[in-house]
Short mmCIF file of C-alpha atoms and ligand atoms in Angstrom, two decimals:
data_model
loop_
_atom_site.label_atom_id
_atom_site.label_comp_id
_atom_site.label_asym_id
_atom_site.label_seq_id
_atom_site.Cartn_x
_atom_site.Cartn_y
_atom_site.Cartn_z
CA MET A 1 -19.19 -7.90 -17.24
CA THR A 2 -22.45 -9.59 -16.17
CA TYR A 3 -22.29 -11.34 -12.85
CA GLU A 4 -24.53 -13.90 -11.19
CA ASN A 5 -24.77 -14.57 -7.50
CA SER A 6 -24.49 -18.34 -7.84
CA LEU A 7 -21.95 -21.01 -6.99
CA GLU A 8 -22.03 -22.24 -10.57
CA PHE A 9 -21.08 -18.80 -11.88
CA ALA A 10 -18.30 -18.35 -9.29
CA LEU A 11 -16.81 -21.75 -10.11
CA LYS A 12 -16.92 -20.97 -13.81
CA MET A 13 -15.06 -17.70 -13.19
CA ASP A 14 -12.41 -19.55 -11.18
CA GLU A 15 -12.03 -22.10 -13.94
CA GLN A 16 -11.36 -19.32 -16.46
CA ASP A 17 -8.99 -17.47 -14.10
CA GLU A 18 -5.40 -17.63 -15.39
CA LEU A 19 -4.10 -16.81 -11.88
CA ALA A 20 -6.16 -19.45 -10.05
CA GLY A 21 -3.06 -21.62 -9.55
CA TYR A 22 -1.36 -18.96 -7.42
CA ARG A 23 -3.71 -19.56 -4.49
CA ASN A 24 -1.82 -22.78 -3.87
CA LYS A 25 1.44 -20.84 -3.48
CA PHE A 26 0.11 -19.25 -0.27
CA HIS A 27 -0.77 -20.52 3.19
CA ILE A 28 -4.51 -19.92 3.60
CA PRO A 29 -5.32 -19.66 7.34
CA VAL A 30 -7.43 -22.56 8.63
CA ILE A 31 -9.91 -22.39 11.53
CA ASP A 32 -11.55 -25.55 12.88
CA GLY A 33 -10.15 -27.53 9.99
CA LYS A 34 -11.72 -25.19 7.40
CA GLU A 35 -9.99 -22.72 5.11
CA THR A 36 -11.01 -19.19 6.01
CA ILE A 37 -12.35 -16.65 3.54
CA TYR A 38 -9.47 -14.22 3.88
CA PHE A 39 -10.39 -10.66 2.91
CA THR A 40 -7.67 -8.79 4.82
CA GLY A 41 -4.86 -8.80 2.29
CA ASN A 42 -5.05 -4.99 2.69
CA SER A 43 -3.97 -5.35 6.30
CA LEU A 44 -1.64 -8.35 6.41
CA GLY A 45 -1.10 -10.26 3.17
CA LEU A 46 -0.78 -14.04 3.41
CA GLN A 47 2.47 -15.92 3.63
CA PRO A 48 3.88 -17.37 0.42
CA LYS A 49 4.83 -21.03 0.91
CA SER A 50 8.25 -20.15 -0.51
CA THR A 51 9.05 -17.59 2.22
CA ILE A 52 10.49 -20.12 4.62
CA ASP A 53 13.10 -21.29 2.08
CA TYR A 54 14.19 -17.72 1.30
CA ILE A 55 14.72 -17.02 5.01
CA ASN A 56 16.40 -20.38 5.58
CA THR A 57 18.91 -19.65 2.85
CA GLU A 58 20.05 -16.54 4.74
CA LEU A 59 20.04 -18.32 8.11
CA GLN A 60 22.24 -21.06 6.64
CA ASP A 61 24.61 -18.56 5.06
CA TRP A 62 24.88 -16.77 8.37
CA ALA A 63 25.52 -20.08 10.19
CA LYS A 64 28.10 -21.25 7.65
CA ARG A 65 29.88 -17.99 6.89
CA GLY A 66 29.30 -15.53 9.71
CA VAL A 67 30.43 -12.05 8.75
CA GLU A 68 31.81 -13.31 5.43
CA GLY A 69 28.19 -13.57 4.30
CA HIS A 70 28.20 -9.83 3.64
CA PHE A 71 30.26 -10.58 0.55
CA ASN A 72 30.12 -14.36 0.10
CA ALA A 73 26.53 -15.34 0.81
CA LYS A 74 24.52 -16.72 -2.08
CA ASN A 75 22.91 -13.27 -2.17
CA PRO A 76 25.66 -11.09 -0.68
CA TRP A 77 24.08 -9.05 2.11
CA PHE A 78 25.89 -5.79 1.40
CA ALA A 79 24.04 -5.60 -1.90
CA TYR A 80 20.85 -7.50 -1.03
CA HIS A 81 18.61 -4.44 -1.46
CA GLU A 82 19.82 -3.98 -5.03
CA MET A 83 17.86 -7.07 -6.09
CA PHE A 84 14.64 -5.14 -5.48
CA ALA A 85 15.33 -2.12 -7.66
CA LYS A 86 13.99 -3.56 -10.92
CA PRO A 87 10.96 -5.53 -9.69
CA ILE A 88 9.78 -2.78 -7.30
CA ALA A 89 10.28 -0.16 -10.01
CA LYS A 90 7.88 -2.17 -12.19
CA ILE A 91 5.27 -2.32 -9.42
CA VAL A 92 5.28 1.43 -8.72
CA GLY A 93 6.07 2.73 -12.22
CA ALA A 94 9.55 4.05 -11.52
CA GLN A 95 13.11 3.91 -12.79
CA PRO A 96 15.13 1.35 -10.79
CA LYS A 97 17.34 4.11 -9.36
CA GLU A 98 14.26 5.88 -7.98
CA VAL A 99 13.33 3.16 -5.50
CA VAL A 100 14.91 1.55 -2.50
CA VAL A 101 13.74 -0.96 0.10
CA MET A 102 14.53 0.10 3.66
CA ASN A 103 13.19 0.62 7.21
CA ASN A 104 9.47 0.72 7.94
CA LEU A 105 6.75 2.90 6.54
CA THR A 106 6.29 5.63 9.13
CA VAL A 107 10.05 5.89 9.62
CA ASN A 108 10.41 6.46 5.89
CA LEU A 109 7.57 8.96 5.78
CA ASN A 110 9.37 11.01 8.41
CA LEU A 111 12.69 10.74 6.57
CA LEU A 112 11.12 11.86 3.32
CA LEU A 113 9.42 14.81 4.98
CA VAL A 114 12.80 15.92 6.29
CA THR A 115 13.80 16.36 2.66
CA PHE A 116 10.54 17.36 0.99
CA TYR A 117 8.82 19.44 3.66
CA ARG A 118 11.19 22.43 3.95
CA PRO A 119 9.02 25.24 5.28
CA THR A 120 10.08 28.88 4.95
CA LYS A 121 8.51 31.88 6.63
CA SER A 122 5.92 32.34 3.89
CA ARG A 123 5.72 28.84 2.37
CA TYR A 124 5.11 26.48 5.25
CA LYS A 125 1.81 24.66 4.82
CA ILE A 126 1.37 20.95 4.26
CA LEU A 127 -1.82 19.51 2.79
CA CYS A 128 -3.27 16.06 3.52
CA GLU A 129 -6.62 14.30 3.56
CA ALA A 130 -8.82 14.59 6.66
CA LYS A 131 -8.83 11.42 8.78
CA ALA A 132 -5.59 10.20 7.25
CA PHE A 133 -4.25 6.98 8.75
CA PRO A 134 -3.36 7.90 12.37
CA SER A 135 0.35 7.17 11.99
CA ASP A 136 0.53 9.65 9.12
CA GLN A 137 -1.39 12.25 11.13
CA TYR A 138 1.06 11.92 14.02
CA ALA A 139 4.03 12.14 11.68
CA LEU A 140 2.75 15.34 10.05
CA GLU A 141 1.81 16.89 13.39
CA MET A 142 5.27 16.34 14.82
CA GLN A 143 7.12 17.31 11.63
CA VAL A 144 5.34 20.64 11.81
CA LYS A 145 6.05 21.06 15.53
CA ASN A 146 9.64 20.02 14.97
CA VAL A 147 10.19 23.14 12.86
CA GLY A 148 8.45 25.33 15.42
CA LEU A 149 5.10 25.70 13.69
CA ASN A 150 1.54 25.22 14.90
CA PRO A 151 -0.20 22.18 13.34
CA ASN A 152 -3.60 23.94 13.38
CA ASP A 153 -2.17 26.64 11.16
CA ALA A 154 0.29 24.66 9.07
CA ILE A 155 -1.72 21.52 8.24
CA ILE A 156 -4.55 21.80 5.72
CA GLU A 157 -6.95 18.84 5.80
CA ILE A 158 -9.33 18.07 2.94
CA ALA A 159 -12.54 16.35 3.96
CA PRO A 160 -15.47 14.86 2.04
CA ARG A 161 -18.34 17.27 1.35
CA GLU A 162 -21.22 17.40 3.81
CA GLY A 163 -23.09 14.09 3.77
CA GLU A 164 -20.53 12.37 1.51
CA LYS A 165 -18.00 9.68 2.31
CA THR A 166 -15.28 10.17 -0.29
CA ILE A 167 -13.29 13.23 -1.29
CA HIS A 168 -13.60 14.99 -4.64
CA ASN A 169 -10.26 15.27 -6.43
CA LYS A 170 -11.52 18.68 -7.54
CA ASP A 171 -11.72 19.79 -3.91
CA ILE A 172 -8.13 18.71 -3.27
CA ILE A 173 -6.94 20.61 -6.32
CA ALA A 174 -8.98 23.68 -5.40
CA ALA A 175 -7.46 23.65 -1.90
CA ILE A 176 -3.97 23.41 -3.38
CA GLU A 177 -4.67 26.39 -5.64
CA GLU A 178 -6.14 28.33 -2.75
CA ALA A 179 -3.11 27.66 -0.54
CA GLY A 180 -0.94 28.84 -3.46
CA ASP A 181 2.51 29.98 -2.50
CA SER A 182 1.91 29.30 1.20
CA LEU A 183 1.97 25.58 0.35
CA ALA A 184 5.25 23.74 0.90
CA CYS A 185 4.14 20.15 0.46
CA VAL A 186 1.23 17.84 -0.36
CA MET A 187 1.24 14.43 1.34
CA ILE A 188 -1.81 12.26 0.81
CA GLY A 189 -2.60 8.56 1.16
CA GLY A 190 -2.82 7.63 -2.55
CA VAL A 191 -5.51 5.09 -1.67
CA ASN A 192 -7.62 5.94 1.36
CA TYR A 193 -7.31 3.14 3.90
CA PHE A 194 -10.89 3.54 5.11
CA THR A 195 -12.97 3.97 1.96
CA GLY A 196 -10.58 2.38 -0.53
CA GLN A 197 -10.84 5.52 -2.70
CA VAL A 198 -7.98 5.96 -5.17
CA PHE A 199 -7.02 9.60 -5.70
CA ASP A 200 -6.01 11.17 -9.00
CA MET A 201 -2.31 11.30 -8.15
CA LYS A 202 -1.30 12.68 -11.52
CA ALA A 203 -3.65 15.66 -11.31
CA ILE A 204 -2.83 16.32 -7.66
CA THR A 205 0.90 16.29 -8.41
CA GLU A 206 0.42 18.69 -11.33
CA ALA A 207 -1.59 21.06 -9.16
CA ALA A 208 1.02 20.97 -6.38
CA HIS A 209 3.85 21.68 -8.82
CA LYS A 210 1.91 24.57 -10.35
CA VAL A 211 1.95 26.39 -7.01
CA GLY A 212 5.57 25.43 -6.37
CA ALA A 213 4.98 22.74 -3.74
CA ASN A 214 6.43 19.25 -3.48
CA CYS A 215 4.02 16.32 -3.75
CA GLY A 216 4.23 12.87 -2.23
CA PHE A 217 1.99 9.92 -1.43
CA ASP A 218 1.73 7.28 1.23
CA LEU A 219 1.05 4.18 -0.83
CA ALA A 220 0.50 1.68 1.98
CA HIS A 221 -2.82 0.78 0.34
CA GLY A 222 -1.68 1.44 -3.21
CA VAL A 223 1.44 -0.63 -3.76
CA GLY A 224 0.70 -4.03 -5.29
CA ASN A 225 -2.96 -3.02 -5.48
CA ILE A 226 -3.42 -0.37 -8.17
CA GLU A 227 -1.64 0.83 -11.27
CA LEU A 228 1.06 3.34 -10.32
CA LYS A 229 3.16 5.51 -12.63
CA LEU A 230 5.08 7.54 -10.10
CA HIS A 231 7.82 8.56 -12.51
CA ASP A 232 5.51 9.63 -15.34
CA TRP A 233 3.22 11.45 -12.93
CA LYS A 234 6.32 13.37 -11.77
CA VAL A 235 5.56 12.58 -8.13
CA ASP A 236 8.37 13.88 -5.90
CA PHE A 237 8.36 11.14 -3.28
CA ALA A 238 6.36 8.16 -2.07
CA CYS A 239 6.56 5.47 0.57
CA TRP A 240 4.78 2.21 1.30
CA CYS A 241 4.86 -0.84 3.52
CA SER A 242 5.34 -4.38 2.28
CA TYR A 243 3.11 -6.40 4.60
CA LYS A 244 -0.27 -5.41 3.11
CA TYR A 245 -0.80 -6.22 -0.58
CA LEU A 246 2.87 -7.18 -1.01
CA ASN A 247 2.68 -10.19 1.36
CA SER A 248 6.12 -9.72 2.90
CA GLY A 249 5.24 -10.50 6.50
CA PRO A 250 4.29 -8.62 9.69
CA GLY A 251 6.33 -5.44 10.12
CA GLY A 252 8.22 -6.29 6.92
CA VAL A 253 10.79 -3.97 5.40
CA ALA A 254 9.24 -1.00 3.54
CA GLY A 255 10.09 1.01 0.42
CA VAL A 256 10.41 4.51 -0.96
CA PHE A 257 10.33 6.32 -4.29
CA ILE A 258 12.32 9.49 -4.88
CA ASN A 259 12.03 11.13 -8.26
CA GLU A 260 15.14 10.97 -10.41
CA ARG A 261 15.47 14.75 -10.50
CA HIS A 262 15.88 14.74 -6.71
CA CYS A 263 18.18 11.70 -6.71
CA ASN A 264 20.59 13.66 -8.85
CA ASN A 265 20.61 16.61 -6.47
CA THR A 266 23.29 15.79 -3.93
CA GLU A 267 22.71 19.12 -2.17
CA LEU A 268 19.24 18.15 -0.91
CA PRO A 269 19.00 18.14 2.88
CA ARG A 270 18.34 14.73 4.40
CA PHE A 271 19.17 12.55 7.34
CA ALA A 272 22.06 10.27 6.53
CA GLY A 273 24.03 7.17 7.41
CA TRP A 274 26.78 5.07 5.88
CA TRP A 275 24.47 3.09 3.59
CA GLY A 276 23.62 6.26 1.66
CA GLN A 277 27.27 7.07 1.09
CA GLU A 278 28.79 6.63 -2.39
CA LYS A 279 29.85 3.02 -2.77
CA GLU A 280 33.46 3.87 -3.64
CA THR A 281 34.05 5.53 -0.27
CA ARG A 282 31.48 3.75 1.93
CA PHE A 283 33.95 1.49 3.64
CA LEU A 284 36.84 3.95 3.81
CA MET A 285 35.28 5.35 6.99
CA LYS A 286 36.26 8.90 6.04
CA LYS A 287 34.70 12.19 7.05
CA GLY A 288 32.21 13.93 4.72
CA PHE A 289 28.85 12.58 3.47
CA LYS A 290 28.76 12.08 -0.30
CA PRO A 291 25.30 10.75 -1.20
CA MET A 292 24.74 8.22 -3.95
CA LYS A 293 22.79 9.54 -6.95
CA SER A 294 19.80 7.28 -6.38
CA ALA A 295 17.08 6.67 -3.82
CA GLU A 296 19.70 4.57 -2.00
CA ALA A 297 21.17 7.86 -0.78
CA TRP A 298 18.33 8.01 1.76
CA GLN A 299 19.35 4.65 3.25
CA MET A 300 21.01 4.98 6.59
CA SER A 301 21.61 1.47 7.87
CA ASN A 302 22.64 -1.86 6.46
CA ALA A 303 19.66 -4.01 5.53
CA PRO A 304 17.60 -6.30 7.82
CA ILE A 305 18.36 -9.40 5.77
CA LEU A 306 15.81 -11.83 7.26
CA SER A 307 12.99 -9.37 6.61
CA MET A 308 14.46 -8.64 3.17
CA ALA A 309 14.43 -12.38 2.39
CA ALA A 310 10.70 -12.61 3.16
CA HIS A 311 10.19 -9.56 0.95
CA LYS A 312 12.17 -11.20 -1.86
CA ALA A 313 10.00 -14.33 -1.74
CA ALA A 314 6.88 -12.19 -2.13
CA ILE A 315 8.28 -9.85 -4.79
CA ASP A 316 9.48 -12.77 -6.92
CA ILE A 317 5.84 -13.85 -7.16
CA PHE A 318 4.73 -10.34 -8.17
CA ASP A 319 7.48 -10.21 -10.76
CA GLU A 320 6.49 -13.56 -12.21
CA VAL A 321 2.82 -12.57 -12.53
CA GLY A 322 3.18 -8.88 -13.42
CA MET A 323 0.82 -6.07 -12.45
CA ASP A 324 -1.19 -6.26 -15.69
CA LYS A 325 -2.65 -9.66 -14.93
CA LEU A 326 -3.22 -8.76 -11.29
CA LEU A 327 -5.12 -5.62 -12.24
CA LYS A 328 -7.23 -7.49 -14.76
CA LYS A 329 -8.36 -10.04 -12.20
CA GLN A 330 -8.66 -7.47 -9.44
CA LYS A 331 -11.29 -5.50 -11.34
CA LYS A 332 -13.37 -8.64 -11.85
CA LEU A 333 -13.01 -9.71 -8.22
CA SER A 334 -13.88 -6.37 -6.60
CA GLY A 335 -16.69 -5.96 -9.13
CA TYR A 336 -18.04 -9.36 -8.14
CA LEU A 337 -17.92 -8.51 -4.43
CA GLU A 338 -19.74 -5.25 -5.18
CA PHE A 339 -22.37 -7.18 -7.16
CA VAL A 340 -22.93 -9.76 -4.42
CA VAL A 341 -23.26 -7.09 -1.71
CA ASP A 342 -25.73 -5.13 -3.86
CA ASP A 343 -27.70 -8.31 -4.60
CA ILE A 344 -28.00 -9.17 -0.91
CA ASN A 345 -28.86 -5.57 -0.04
CA SER A 346 -31.74 -5.59 -2.52
CA SER A 347 -33.22 -8.62 -0.74
CA LEU A 348 -33.33 -6.89 2.67
CA THR A 349 -36.92 -6.11 3.66
CA ASP A 350 -36.53 -4.17 6.92
CA SER A 351 -36.36 -0.48 5.90
CA ASP A 352 -34.01 0.41 8.81
CA LYS A 353 -31.41 -1.95 7.50
CA SER A 354 -29.23 -1.72 4.42
CA LEU A 355 -25.74 -2.26 3.06
CA GLU A 356 -24.13 0.85 1.59
CA ILE A 357 -20.93 0.53 -0.42
CA ILE A 358 -18.87 3.64 0.28
CA THR A 359 -15.97 2.73 -2.00
CA PRO A 360 -16.26 4.51 -5.37
CA ARG A 361 -18.00 2.32 -7.93
CA ASN A 362 -15.90 3.58 -10.80
CA TRP A 363 -13.01 1.08 -11.03
CA LYS A 364 -10.56 3.88 -11.81
CA GLU A 365 -11.16 5.15 -8.30
CA ARG A 366 -10.78 1.88 -6.45
CA GLY A 367 -8.54 -1.16 -6.11
CA CYS A 368 -9.19 -4.44 -4.33
CA GLN A 369 -10.92 -2.96 -1.31
CA VAL A 370 -14.68 -2.64 -0.91
CA SER A 371 -15.89 -0.84 2.25
CA VAL A 372 -19.49 -1.34 3.30
CA ILE A 373 -21.59 0.44 5.92
CA ALA A 374 -24.02 -2.01 7.51
CA HIS A 375 -26.82 0.40 8.44
CA GLY A 376 -28.92 -0.87 11.34
CA TYR A 377 -26.36 -3.49 12.37
CA GLY A 378 -23.75 -3.61 15.11
CA LYS A 379 -20.57 -5.48 15.84
CA ASP A 380 -22.52 -8.75 16.29
CA LEU A 381 -22.85 -8.86 12.49
CA PHE A 382 -19.08 -8.82 12.17
CA ASP A 383 -18.71 -11.40 14.97
CA LYS A 384 -21.09 -13.73 13.14
CA LEU A 385 -19.07 -13.38 9.92
CA THR A 386 -15.88 -14.13 11.82
CA SER A 387 -17.34 -17.18 13.54
CA GLU A 388 -18.27 -18.53 10.09
CA GLY A 389 -14.68 -18.17 8.91
CA VAL A 390 -14.74 -14.77 7.17
CA ILE A 391 -11.65 -12.74 8.05
CA SER A 392 -12.49 -9.10 7.35
CA ASP A 393 -11.98 -5.80 9.12
CA TRP A 394 -14.48 -3.95 11.31
CA ARG A 395 -14.36 -0.23 12.03
CA GLU A 396 -16.70 1.30 14.60
CA PRO A 397 -19.53 1.98 14.44
CA ASN A 398 -20.54 -0.23 11.48
CA VAL A 399 -18.07 -0.37 8.59
CA ILE A 400 -16.79 -3.63 7.14
CA ARG A 401 -13.67 -3.41 4.98
CA MET A 402 -12.92 -6.29 2.65
CA ALA A 403 -10.16 -6.72 0.11
CA PRO A 404 -10.24 -9.84 -2.03
CA VAL A 405 -6.83 -9.97 -3.72
CA PRO A 406 -6.04 -11.45 -7.12
CA LEU A 407 -3.12 -13.63 -5.98
CA TYR A 408 -4.99 -15.88 -3.57
CA ASN A 409 -8.68 -15.02 -3.42
CA SER A 410 -11.21 -16.75 -5.64
CA PHE A 411 -14.64 -15.95 -6.99
CA GLU A 412 -15.85 -18.89 -4.91
CA ASP A 413 -14.57 -17.05 -1.79
CA ILE A 414 -16.84 -14.16 -2.68
CA TYR A 415 -19.86 -16.33 -3.40
CA ARG A 416 -19.42 -18.21 -0.12
CA PHE A 417 -18.97 -14.94 1.75
CA GLY A 418 -22.30 -13.78 0.29
CA GLU A 419 -24.08 -16.88 1.60
CA ILE A 420 -22.59 -16.35 5.07
CA LEU A 421 -23.50 -12.66 4.99
CA LYS A 422 -27.12 -13.46 4.05
CA LYS A 423 -27.42 -15.79 7.00
CA ALA A 424 -25.76 -13.31 9.38
CA LEU A 425 -28.06 -10.46 8.31
CA ASN A 426 -31.20 -12.41 9.16
C1 PLP B 1 -0.67 0.52 7.31
C2 PLP B 1 -0.38 1.95 7.28
C3 PLP B 1 0.62 2.51 8.09
C4 PLP B 1 1.40 1.67 9.06
O1 PLP B 1 2.65 2.23 9.34
P1 PLP B 1 3.88 1.35 9.85
O2 PLP B 1 4.97 2.32 9.96
O3 PLP B 1 4.11 0.27 8.84
O4 PLP B 1 3.50 0.74 11.17
C5 PLP B 1 0.87 3.87 7.96
N1 PLP B 1 0.17 4.65 7.10
C6 PLP B 1 -0.82 4.13 6.32
C7 PLP B 1 -1.56 5.01 5.37
C8 PLP B 1 -1.12 2.78 6.40
O5 PLP B 1 -2.10 2.28 5.65
#
């Protein structure tokens, strides 16, 4: 694909974009009467215009029917989560029975570790990436302490090589092999939240299984962003949130994947509640937990319907578009952002200043996100971008993270961002 850093080119790309119409299905934040350039769909996705109607439907059913809504609502609440099985399975590459929508991300990560991190005296280590998202670090630290182990001994962290920003898949696999039969579990962010690097989940899973360890991924930055084939890759477990690329609203209900072979094993240890109980006996209120033979068996509580309704509005859009079209546009969009940043970088004349893209350039190793180090610049650069209507993410000391997303960002957004960036750099 040959790009040009010109308005004419960007407008031509938008004209040819089969998804261009979807932008109008979202509320684009406005500041001072002007639409912002919103590049933080990796942090909080925008609100679909349809969300309010989905939530209103449930509010009205609750008003009209009260408790009867569990069985008589337009979308009966007792089974509301079942509507997600097929569309979410398509997004993450799973069988419908392998996924369920429930709770929030870190809660789910902890619940999954209860099942999939089962340390023994000799096999007790858990492997993750260095500088994982803090919530994941805390979860792993306390899971390890909870079983009486020392995090410094039990947690293996894989870091980039000296002087590099991203991690070699080879190094992860080598560390797994080295840990060998001391390794109980691998739990990595499938897409690194900081660099946007996508890991080779298939190869990592294979390596983990070879040494007899379980393998799971936190897909907070992967779901709705990159191609996932969790079932085919034989991943044991995965979890994600719904408010980033999935646009389901702040703190929205999250989701998990549990491989079929584990779903069928009713003996697996887990935390439990009535919503994981076999349907036939769920409401008999009898003693004895009999888990369903699906990811639903890890559900504990009845569903937060208002949050589920917002999720449904967003997932219906994903289902209508399909991941194939999203991925096709995503590659062009992130490629265009990369091109524009490179183009502006090459025009910088002060040798102390430069823009370095730390996200892998190979599209197989990245999704929407492009992370840039602004060498020689400080937070005032970011403040200038913000004051000109660019909503992006700043990480100290000088990293800008941007994620143009295929559902509502345009090539024009990227061109206009480039013009604002040029001005802010000078
Ligand atoms: C966003 C994110 C979280 C946030 O966790 P919540 O439980 O939703 O607050 C956790 N882990 C990763 C990797 C994330 O990107």
